[in-house]
XYZ file of C-alpha atoms in Angstrom:
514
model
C 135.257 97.101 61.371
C 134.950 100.928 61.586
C 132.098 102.927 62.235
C 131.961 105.257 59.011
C 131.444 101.953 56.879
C 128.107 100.648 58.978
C 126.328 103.858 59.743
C 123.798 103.424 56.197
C 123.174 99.414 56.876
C 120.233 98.200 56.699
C 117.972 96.475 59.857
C 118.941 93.045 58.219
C 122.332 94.066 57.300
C 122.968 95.232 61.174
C 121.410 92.117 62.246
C 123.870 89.699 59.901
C 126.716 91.580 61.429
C 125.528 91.301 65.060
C 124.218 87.475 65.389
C 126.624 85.652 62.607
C 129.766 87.438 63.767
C 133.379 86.550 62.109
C 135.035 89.696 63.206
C 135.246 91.839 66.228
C 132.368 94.413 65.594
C 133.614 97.962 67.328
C 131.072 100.954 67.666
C 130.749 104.241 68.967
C 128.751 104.314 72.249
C 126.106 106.940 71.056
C 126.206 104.996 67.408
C 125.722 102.056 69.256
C 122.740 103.671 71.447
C 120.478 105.218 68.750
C 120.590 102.866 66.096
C 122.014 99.364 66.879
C 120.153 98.995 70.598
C 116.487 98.767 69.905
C 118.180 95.370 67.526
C 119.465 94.138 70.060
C 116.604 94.848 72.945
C 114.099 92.971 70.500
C 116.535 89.531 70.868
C 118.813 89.679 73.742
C 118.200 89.812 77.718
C 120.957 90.783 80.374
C 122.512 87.828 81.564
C 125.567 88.548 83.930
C 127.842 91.555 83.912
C 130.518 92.951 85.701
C 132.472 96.145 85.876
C 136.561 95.999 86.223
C 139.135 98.087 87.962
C 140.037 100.080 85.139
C 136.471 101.302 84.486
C 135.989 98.907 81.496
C 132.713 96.854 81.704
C 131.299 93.805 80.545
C 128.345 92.648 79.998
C 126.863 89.052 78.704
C 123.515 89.117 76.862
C 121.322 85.605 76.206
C 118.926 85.749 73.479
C 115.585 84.604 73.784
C 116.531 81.486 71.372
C 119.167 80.634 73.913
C 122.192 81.465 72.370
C 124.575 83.893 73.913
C 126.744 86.786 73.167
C 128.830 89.225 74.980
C 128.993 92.838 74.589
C 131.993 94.837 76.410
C 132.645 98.634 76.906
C 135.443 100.223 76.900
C 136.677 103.898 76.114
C 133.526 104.501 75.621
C 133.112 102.579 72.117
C 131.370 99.005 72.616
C 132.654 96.041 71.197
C 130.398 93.135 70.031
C 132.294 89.392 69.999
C 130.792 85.851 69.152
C 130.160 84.212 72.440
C 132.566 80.740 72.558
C 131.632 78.865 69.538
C 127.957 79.701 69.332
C 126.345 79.212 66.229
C 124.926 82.059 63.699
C 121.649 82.644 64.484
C 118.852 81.222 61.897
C 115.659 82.922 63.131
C 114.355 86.327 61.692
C 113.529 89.489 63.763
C 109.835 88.896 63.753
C 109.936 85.922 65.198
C 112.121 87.577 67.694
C 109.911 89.901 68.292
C 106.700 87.938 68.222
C 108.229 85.856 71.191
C 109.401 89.114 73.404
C 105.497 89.881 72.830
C 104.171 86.361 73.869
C 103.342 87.334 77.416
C 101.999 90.842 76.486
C 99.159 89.192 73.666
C 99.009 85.878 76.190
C 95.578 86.830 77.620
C 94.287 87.946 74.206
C 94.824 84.107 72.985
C 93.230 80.663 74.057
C 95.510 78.240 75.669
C 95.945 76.258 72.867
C 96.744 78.428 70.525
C 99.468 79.819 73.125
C 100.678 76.405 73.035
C 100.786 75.937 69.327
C 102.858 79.246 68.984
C 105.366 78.146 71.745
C 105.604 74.829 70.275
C 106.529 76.549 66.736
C 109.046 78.592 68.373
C 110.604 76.278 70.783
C 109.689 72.585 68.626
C 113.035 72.216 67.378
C 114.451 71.997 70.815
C 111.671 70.228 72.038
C 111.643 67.245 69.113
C 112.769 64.639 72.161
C 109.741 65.516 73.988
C 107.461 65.019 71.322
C 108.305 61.340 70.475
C 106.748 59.231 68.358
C 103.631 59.716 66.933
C 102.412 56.249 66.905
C 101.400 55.135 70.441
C 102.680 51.442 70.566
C 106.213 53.039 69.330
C 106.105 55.532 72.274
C 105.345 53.102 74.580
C 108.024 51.094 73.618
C 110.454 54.110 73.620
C 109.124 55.069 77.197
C 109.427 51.560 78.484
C 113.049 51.612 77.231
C 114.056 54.731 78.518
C 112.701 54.309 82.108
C 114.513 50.947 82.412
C 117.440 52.697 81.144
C 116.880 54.794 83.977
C 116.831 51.991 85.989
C 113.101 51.854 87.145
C 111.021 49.170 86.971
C 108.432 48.951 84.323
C 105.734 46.474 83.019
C 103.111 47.412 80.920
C 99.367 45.752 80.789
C 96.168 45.092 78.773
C 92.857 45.189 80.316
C 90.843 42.929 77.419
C 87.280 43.924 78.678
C 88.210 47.594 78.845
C 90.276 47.472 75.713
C 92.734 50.119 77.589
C 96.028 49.909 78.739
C 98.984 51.143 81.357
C 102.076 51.280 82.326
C 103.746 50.845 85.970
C 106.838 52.239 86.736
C 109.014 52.752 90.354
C 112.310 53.302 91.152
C 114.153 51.139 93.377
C 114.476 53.000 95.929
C 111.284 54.519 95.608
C 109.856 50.824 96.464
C 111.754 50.389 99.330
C 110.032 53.472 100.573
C 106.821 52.647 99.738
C 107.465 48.980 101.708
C 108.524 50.707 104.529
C 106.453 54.067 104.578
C 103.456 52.824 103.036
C 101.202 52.278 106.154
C 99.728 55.860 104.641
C 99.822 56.475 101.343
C 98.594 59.139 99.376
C 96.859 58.614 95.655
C 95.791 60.860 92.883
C 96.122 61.506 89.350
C 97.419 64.447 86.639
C 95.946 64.659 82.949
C 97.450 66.847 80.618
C 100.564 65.599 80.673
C 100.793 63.795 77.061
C 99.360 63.905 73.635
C 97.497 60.581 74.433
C 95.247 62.175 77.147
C 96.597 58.934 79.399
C 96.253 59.389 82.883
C 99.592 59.950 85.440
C 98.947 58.173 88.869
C 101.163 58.863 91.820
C 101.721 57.177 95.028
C 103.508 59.540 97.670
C 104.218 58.575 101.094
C 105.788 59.949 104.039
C 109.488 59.062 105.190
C 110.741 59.018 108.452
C 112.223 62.204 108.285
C 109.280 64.058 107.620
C 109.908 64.481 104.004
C 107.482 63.542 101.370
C 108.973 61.141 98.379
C 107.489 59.073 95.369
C 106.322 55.391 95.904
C 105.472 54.413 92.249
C 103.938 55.886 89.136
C 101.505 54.464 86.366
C 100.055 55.762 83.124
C 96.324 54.723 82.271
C 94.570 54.991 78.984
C 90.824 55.376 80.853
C 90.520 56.340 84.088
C 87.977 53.053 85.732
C 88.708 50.941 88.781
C 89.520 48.008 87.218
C 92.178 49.590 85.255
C 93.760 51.781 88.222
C 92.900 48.334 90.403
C 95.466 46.333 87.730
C 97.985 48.777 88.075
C 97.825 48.734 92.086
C 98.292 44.639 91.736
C 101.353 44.788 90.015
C 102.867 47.570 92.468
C 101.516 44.977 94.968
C 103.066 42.070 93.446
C 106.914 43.930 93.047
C 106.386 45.168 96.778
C 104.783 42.519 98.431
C 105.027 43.688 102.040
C 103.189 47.369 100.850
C 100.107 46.813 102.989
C 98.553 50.266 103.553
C 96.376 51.157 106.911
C 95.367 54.179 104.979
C 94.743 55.464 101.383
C 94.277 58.854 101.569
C 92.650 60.465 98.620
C 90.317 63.053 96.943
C 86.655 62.041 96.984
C 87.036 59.777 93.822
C 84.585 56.556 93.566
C 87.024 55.548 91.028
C 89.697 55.196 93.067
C 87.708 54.150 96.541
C 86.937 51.324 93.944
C 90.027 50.135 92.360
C 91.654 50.555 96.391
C 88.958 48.077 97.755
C 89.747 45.564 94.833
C 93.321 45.105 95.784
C 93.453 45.510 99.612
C 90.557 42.650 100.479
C 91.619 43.337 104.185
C 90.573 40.966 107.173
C 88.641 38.466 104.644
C 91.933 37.948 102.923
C 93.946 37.595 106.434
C 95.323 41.674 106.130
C 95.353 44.507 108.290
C 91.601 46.528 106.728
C 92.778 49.204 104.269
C 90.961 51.821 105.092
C 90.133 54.875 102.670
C 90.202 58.434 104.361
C 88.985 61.273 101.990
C 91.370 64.867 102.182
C 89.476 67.082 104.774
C 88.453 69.223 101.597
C 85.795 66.590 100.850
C 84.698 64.939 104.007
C 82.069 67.433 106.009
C 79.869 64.575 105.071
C 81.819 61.576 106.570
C 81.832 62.121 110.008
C 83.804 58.666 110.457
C 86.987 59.621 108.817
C 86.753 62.826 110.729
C 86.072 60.324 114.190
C 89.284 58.429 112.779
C 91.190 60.971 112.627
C 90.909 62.743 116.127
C 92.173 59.273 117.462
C 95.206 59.059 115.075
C 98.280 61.181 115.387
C 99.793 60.523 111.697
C 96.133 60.851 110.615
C 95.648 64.352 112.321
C 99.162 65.305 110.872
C 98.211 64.424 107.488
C 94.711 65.620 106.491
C 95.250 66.316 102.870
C 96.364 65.781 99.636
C 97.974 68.550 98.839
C 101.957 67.340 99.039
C 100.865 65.199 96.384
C 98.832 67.759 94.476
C 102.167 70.376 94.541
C 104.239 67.347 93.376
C 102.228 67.225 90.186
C 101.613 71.274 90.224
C 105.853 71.110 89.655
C 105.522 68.822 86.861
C 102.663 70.034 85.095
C 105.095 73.282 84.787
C 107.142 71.137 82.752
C 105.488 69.389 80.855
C 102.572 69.787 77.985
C 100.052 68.196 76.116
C 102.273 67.846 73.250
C 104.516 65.420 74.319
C 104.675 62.131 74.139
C 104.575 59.616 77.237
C 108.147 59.345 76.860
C 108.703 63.052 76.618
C 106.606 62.802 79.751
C 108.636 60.447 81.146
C 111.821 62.610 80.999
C 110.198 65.301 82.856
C 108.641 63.365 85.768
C 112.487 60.903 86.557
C 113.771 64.478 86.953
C 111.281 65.651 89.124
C 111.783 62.376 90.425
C 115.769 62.500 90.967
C 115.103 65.986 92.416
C 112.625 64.847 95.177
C 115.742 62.249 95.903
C 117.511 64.291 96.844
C 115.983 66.523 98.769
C 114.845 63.791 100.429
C 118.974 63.052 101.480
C 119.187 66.246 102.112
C 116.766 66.136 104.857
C 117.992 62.889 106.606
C 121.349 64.247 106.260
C 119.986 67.354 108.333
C 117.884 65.586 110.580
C 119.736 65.193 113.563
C 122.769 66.714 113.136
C 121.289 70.267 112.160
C 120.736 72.500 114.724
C 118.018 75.647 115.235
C 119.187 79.030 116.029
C 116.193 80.650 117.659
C 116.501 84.672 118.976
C 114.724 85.348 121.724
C 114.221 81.888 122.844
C 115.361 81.124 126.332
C 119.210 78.973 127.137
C 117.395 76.736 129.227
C 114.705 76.033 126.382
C 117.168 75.915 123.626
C 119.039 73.352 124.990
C 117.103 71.152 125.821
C 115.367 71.591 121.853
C 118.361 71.180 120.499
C 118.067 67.218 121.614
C 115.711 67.104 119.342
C 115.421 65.811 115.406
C 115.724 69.066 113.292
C 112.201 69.511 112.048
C 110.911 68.518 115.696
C 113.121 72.181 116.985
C 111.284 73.905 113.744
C 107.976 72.764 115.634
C 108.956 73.335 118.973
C 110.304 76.931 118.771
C 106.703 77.589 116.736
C 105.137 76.732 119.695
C 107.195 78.891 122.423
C 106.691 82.160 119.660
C 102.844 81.266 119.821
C 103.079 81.915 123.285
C 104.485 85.659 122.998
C 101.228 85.864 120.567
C 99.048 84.307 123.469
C 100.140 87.141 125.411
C 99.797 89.807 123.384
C 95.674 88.448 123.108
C 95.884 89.037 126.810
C 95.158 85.065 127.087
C 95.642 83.921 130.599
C 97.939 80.831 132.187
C 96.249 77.779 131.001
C 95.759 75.921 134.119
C 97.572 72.905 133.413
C 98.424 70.780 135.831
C 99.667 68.323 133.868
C 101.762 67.442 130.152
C 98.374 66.511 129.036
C 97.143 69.060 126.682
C 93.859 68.592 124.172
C 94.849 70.819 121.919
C 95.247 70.020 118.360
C 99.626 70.556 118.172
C 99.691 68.066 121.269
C 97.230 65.674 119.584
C 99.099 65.629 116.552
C 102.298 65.456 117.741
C 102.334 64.159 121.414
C 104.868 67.353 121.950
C 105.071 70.275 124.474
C 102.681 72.812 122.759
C 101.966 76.257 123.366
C 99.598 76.089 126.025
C 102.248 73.654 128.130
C 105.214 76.215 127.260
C 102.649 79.025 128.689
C 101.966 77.341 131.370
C 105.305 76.279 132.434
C 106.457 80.100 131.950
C 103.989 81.545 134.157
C 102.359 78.680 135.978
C 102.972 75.199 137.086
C 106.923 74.427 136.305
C 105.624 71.079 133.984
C 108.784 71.062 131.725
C 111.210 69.154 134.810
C 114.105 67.494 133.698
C 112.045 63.794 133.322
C 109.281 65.607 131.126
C 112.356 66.630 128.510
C 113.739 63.063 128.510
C 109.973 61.622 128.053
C 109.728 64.260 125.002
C 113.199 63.181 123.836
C 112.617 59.578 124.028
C 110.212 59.288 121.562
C 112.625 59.824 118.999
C 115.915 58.120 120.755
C 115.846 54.918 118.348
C 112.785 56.404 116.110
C 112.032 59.169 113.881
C 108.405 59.772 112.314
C 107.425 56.212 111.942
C 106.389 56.427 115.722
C 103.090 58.520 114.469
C 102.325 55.092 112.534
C 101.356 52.681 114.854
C 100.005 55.507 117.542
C 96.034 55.111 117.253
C 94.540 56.066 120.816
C 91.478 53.924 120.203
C 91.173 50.934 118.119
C 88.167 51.395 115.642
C 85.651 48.281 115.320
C 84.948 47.547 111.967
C 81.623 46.262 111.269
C 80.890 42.922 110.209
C 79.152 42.962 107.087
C 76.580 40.225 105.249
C 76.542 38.991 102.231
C 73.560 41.286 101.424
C 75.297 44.151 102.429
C 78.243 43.773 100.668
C 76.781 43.370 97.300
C 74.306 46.788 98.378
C 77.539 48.389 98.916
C 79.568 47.312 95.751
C 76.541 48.147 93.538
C 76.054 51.576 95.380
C 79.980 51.917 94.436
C 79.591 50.957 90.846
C 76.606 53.310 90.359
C 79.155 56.304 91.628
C 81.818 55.329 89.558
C 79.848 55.321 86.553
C 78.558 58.724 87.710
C 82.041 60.017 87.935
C 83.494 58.708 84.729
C 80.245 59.897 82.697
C 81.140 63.484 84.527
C 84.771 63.114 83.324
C 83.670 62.454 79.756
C 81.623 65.670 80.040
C 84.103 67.765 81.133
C 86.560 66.359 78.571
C 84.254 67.308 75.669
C 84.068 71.128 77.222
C 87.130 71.234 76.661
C 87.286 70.342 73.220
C 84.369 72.706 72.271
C 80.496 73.432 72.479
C 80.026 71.393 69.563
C 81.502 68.430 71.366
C 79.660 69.069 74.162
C 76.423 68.995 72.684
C 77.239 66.153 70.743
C 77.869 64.257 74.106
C 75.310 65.407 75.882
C 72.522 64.566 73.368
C 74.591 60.946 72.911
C 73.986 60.782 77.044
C 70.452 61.872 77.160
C 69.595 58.954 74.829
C 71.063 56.374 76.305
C 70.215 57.028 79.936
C 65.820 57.767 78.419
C 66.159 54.176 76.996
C 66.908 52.926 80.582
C 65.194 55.263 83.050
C 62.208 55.055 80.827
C 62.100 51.306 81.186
């Protein structure tokens, strides 16, 4: 099509002949700047280009509805062609334009309503993710898929709660969880479906030092007794998962449901014990005590692997969907946490570290080493450069006994043994390497498990005690969930809030007053 019969179309008219193209569409290159450009700035974004020998260029735009379209240059007129089979495009300019201007209006709008416009703009491709609207139909359709996927799922009823869940686990995430569960790490995600349930994760450790996904469940209310039923049936498919530790924010809830499930010594088990993330323990100075005489424990202080494991999800998921378009997102996240995870064994101890600067004798001897055990190691001989650049002076050591928090942890050569060994006492001798190395000859990680330098005594409780306890538990649960309600209710407005509040203050004057 020549130029002289396009210079007087209209915006629309230009727009029909650039997105629902049936012939090759040639313009002049200033033609092309001053009047068809801003058209196509408002819809399309670079996407790959490439110039070729002959000076011709190419270049291959996506617009912001996905579809794509190239645009080539050549003698200088510019050439407009329908990408593949791509269909015409159905969308109007403004609500081109009212998407390139999403981000520039986002802080001018509430969340929601940011949502609500995405949603509009994006909904079509999104309809899968949506689901159902009636919940027992998306349960259904979840519990289908994820088998389909190959997980195992069961759902439950709690009858006295009236609320319900839904367990799911990949093979081998189980297998992981029986092997790697002597810690495990809990905590839960909202937000993540229409039906405000509740995502649970377990996450545990491997042996290579790579975090992974023991099992999943869904939860209608967040109590103990429905996280507790949940646990059992994860129990009852991996019947060897007996944790040492459950790691976890400072949740009653879920210090509650853990001590319903793992009875410990009265039930002939190995105690459970419950250490809180170091974020919310400057009040408990015995998980603190158990951790200085626990390797894995001082290793793992926190919750936060788990916490960026549902930070990735959240990024994919929204409020809108369904459980099942919930579902979708998290057995991706799921297969891509896989395999990473292969990816790491597979490096483990055949990758080795190139280190500048780091000494032959050093290096070699590292290199016997797992892979993330060098990453450690040649941390520790830079610290030392950074020791004496402080001016810090030899250490002293006169043996491969070190208190410092690296050796602790890791029952390694730190920085203060490298130090000394550089400018002091020669401690690093050919035996000291092979002790090092042996630790992980026939073992990776899993030697951190089973590594507690003093046994803790667990106090024998009476009767009288125990019920003290589980009522001082109950009150704090009921604390926390009355707190969740609240903040729930902010969320959905100051009218809500009041309305809850007032609701609260009644109820709790008819008992306090009593």
């Amino acid at each position: 099509m020549s130029n002289n019969k396009i210079v007087h179309f209209t915006s629309d008219e230009k727009r029909a002949l650039l997105f629902n193209i049936k012939n090759t569409l040639e313009i002049s290159e200033e033609e092309f700047d001053n009047s068809w450009w801003p058209l196509v700035s408002n819809v399309w974004t670079q996407f790959n280009s490439c110039k070729l020998n002959n000076s011709d260029s190419w270049k291959v735009f996506t617009c912001r509805f996905t579809k794509h379209l190239i645009c080539m240059t050549s003698k200088k007129l510019i050439q407009i062609e329908r990408y593949n089979n791509t269909p015409d495009h159905i969308h109007t300019l403004i609500e081109s334009d009212r998407l390139k201007h999403l981000g520039e209006s986002v802080k001018d709008l509430k969340r929601k309503e940011v949502a609500n416009i995405k949603y509009k703009l994006h909904g079509p491709l999104e309809t899968h993710l949506v689901g159902n609207i009636e919940l027992e139909s998306d349960i259904l359709e979840t519990i289908s898929y994820l088998k389909n996927q190959e997980y195992y799922c069961e759902r439950y009823y709690i009858s006295q709660k009236s609320t319900y869940g839904i367990v799911f686990a990949h093979p081998k995430q189980l297998k992981k969880l029986h092997q790697y569960g002597w810690l495990t790490l809990i905590d839960s995600t909202h937000k993540t479906n229409k039906h405000d349930w509740r995502l649970f994760t377990l996450y545990i450790r491997d042996s290579y030092n790579c975090w992974d996904v023991g099992a999943h469940f869904f939860v209608s209310n967040e109590d103990s007794d429905t996280i507790a039923e949940a646990l059992k049936i994860i129990r009852n498919i991996c019947k060897n998962w007996i944790p040492g530790y459950v790691l976890m924010d400072q949740s009653n809830i879920e210090a509650n449901s853990i001590k319903k499930v793992f009875s410990g010594l009265k039930a002939g088990e190995n105690e459970c014990r419950i250490i809180l993330c170091t974020v919310h323990i400057n009040s408990h100075k015995w998980a603190l005590w158990t951790r200085q005489h626990s390797p894995l424990l001082l290793q793992v202080t926190s919750t936060n692997a788990l916490e960026s494991y549902h930070s990735e999800l959240k990024r994919t998921t929204s409020f809108l969907y369904s459980l099942i378009g919930a579902s979708y997102k998290i057995v991706a996240l799921d297969q891509k946490k896989q395999a990473e995870s292969e990816n790491t064994a597979f490096n483990f101890r055949t990758k080795k570290i190139s280190a500048y600067g780091v000494d032959d004798e050093f290096l070699k001897e590292i290199h016997k080493f797992p892979f993330p055990v060098q990453q450690m190691l040649i941390k520790e001989i830079g610290a030392v450069m950074d020791r004496l650049e402080k001016g810090k002076c030899v250490p002293g050591l006169t043996s491969l006994e070190c208190h410092c928090l690296f050796h602790n942890r890791y029952l390694l050569p730190c920085k203060h043994i490298f130090h000394e060994h550089m400018y002091g006492n020669q401690l690093l001798t050919d035996d000291a390497w092979k002790k090092f190395q042996g630790l992980f000859e026939e073992n990776s990680f899993e030697i951190y498990e089973q590594r507690e330098l003093v046994i803790e005594e667990i106090p024998i409780q009476t009767d009288a005690e125990k019920k003290i306890e589980n009522r001082r538990h109950t009150v704090n649960e009921l604390t926390e969930r009355v707190r969740n309600k609240y903040w729930s209710a902010e969320e959905m407005g100051a009218s809500q809030a009041e309305i809850f509040v007032n609701k609260l203050e009644i109820s709790l004057n008819s008992i306090i007053n009593n």
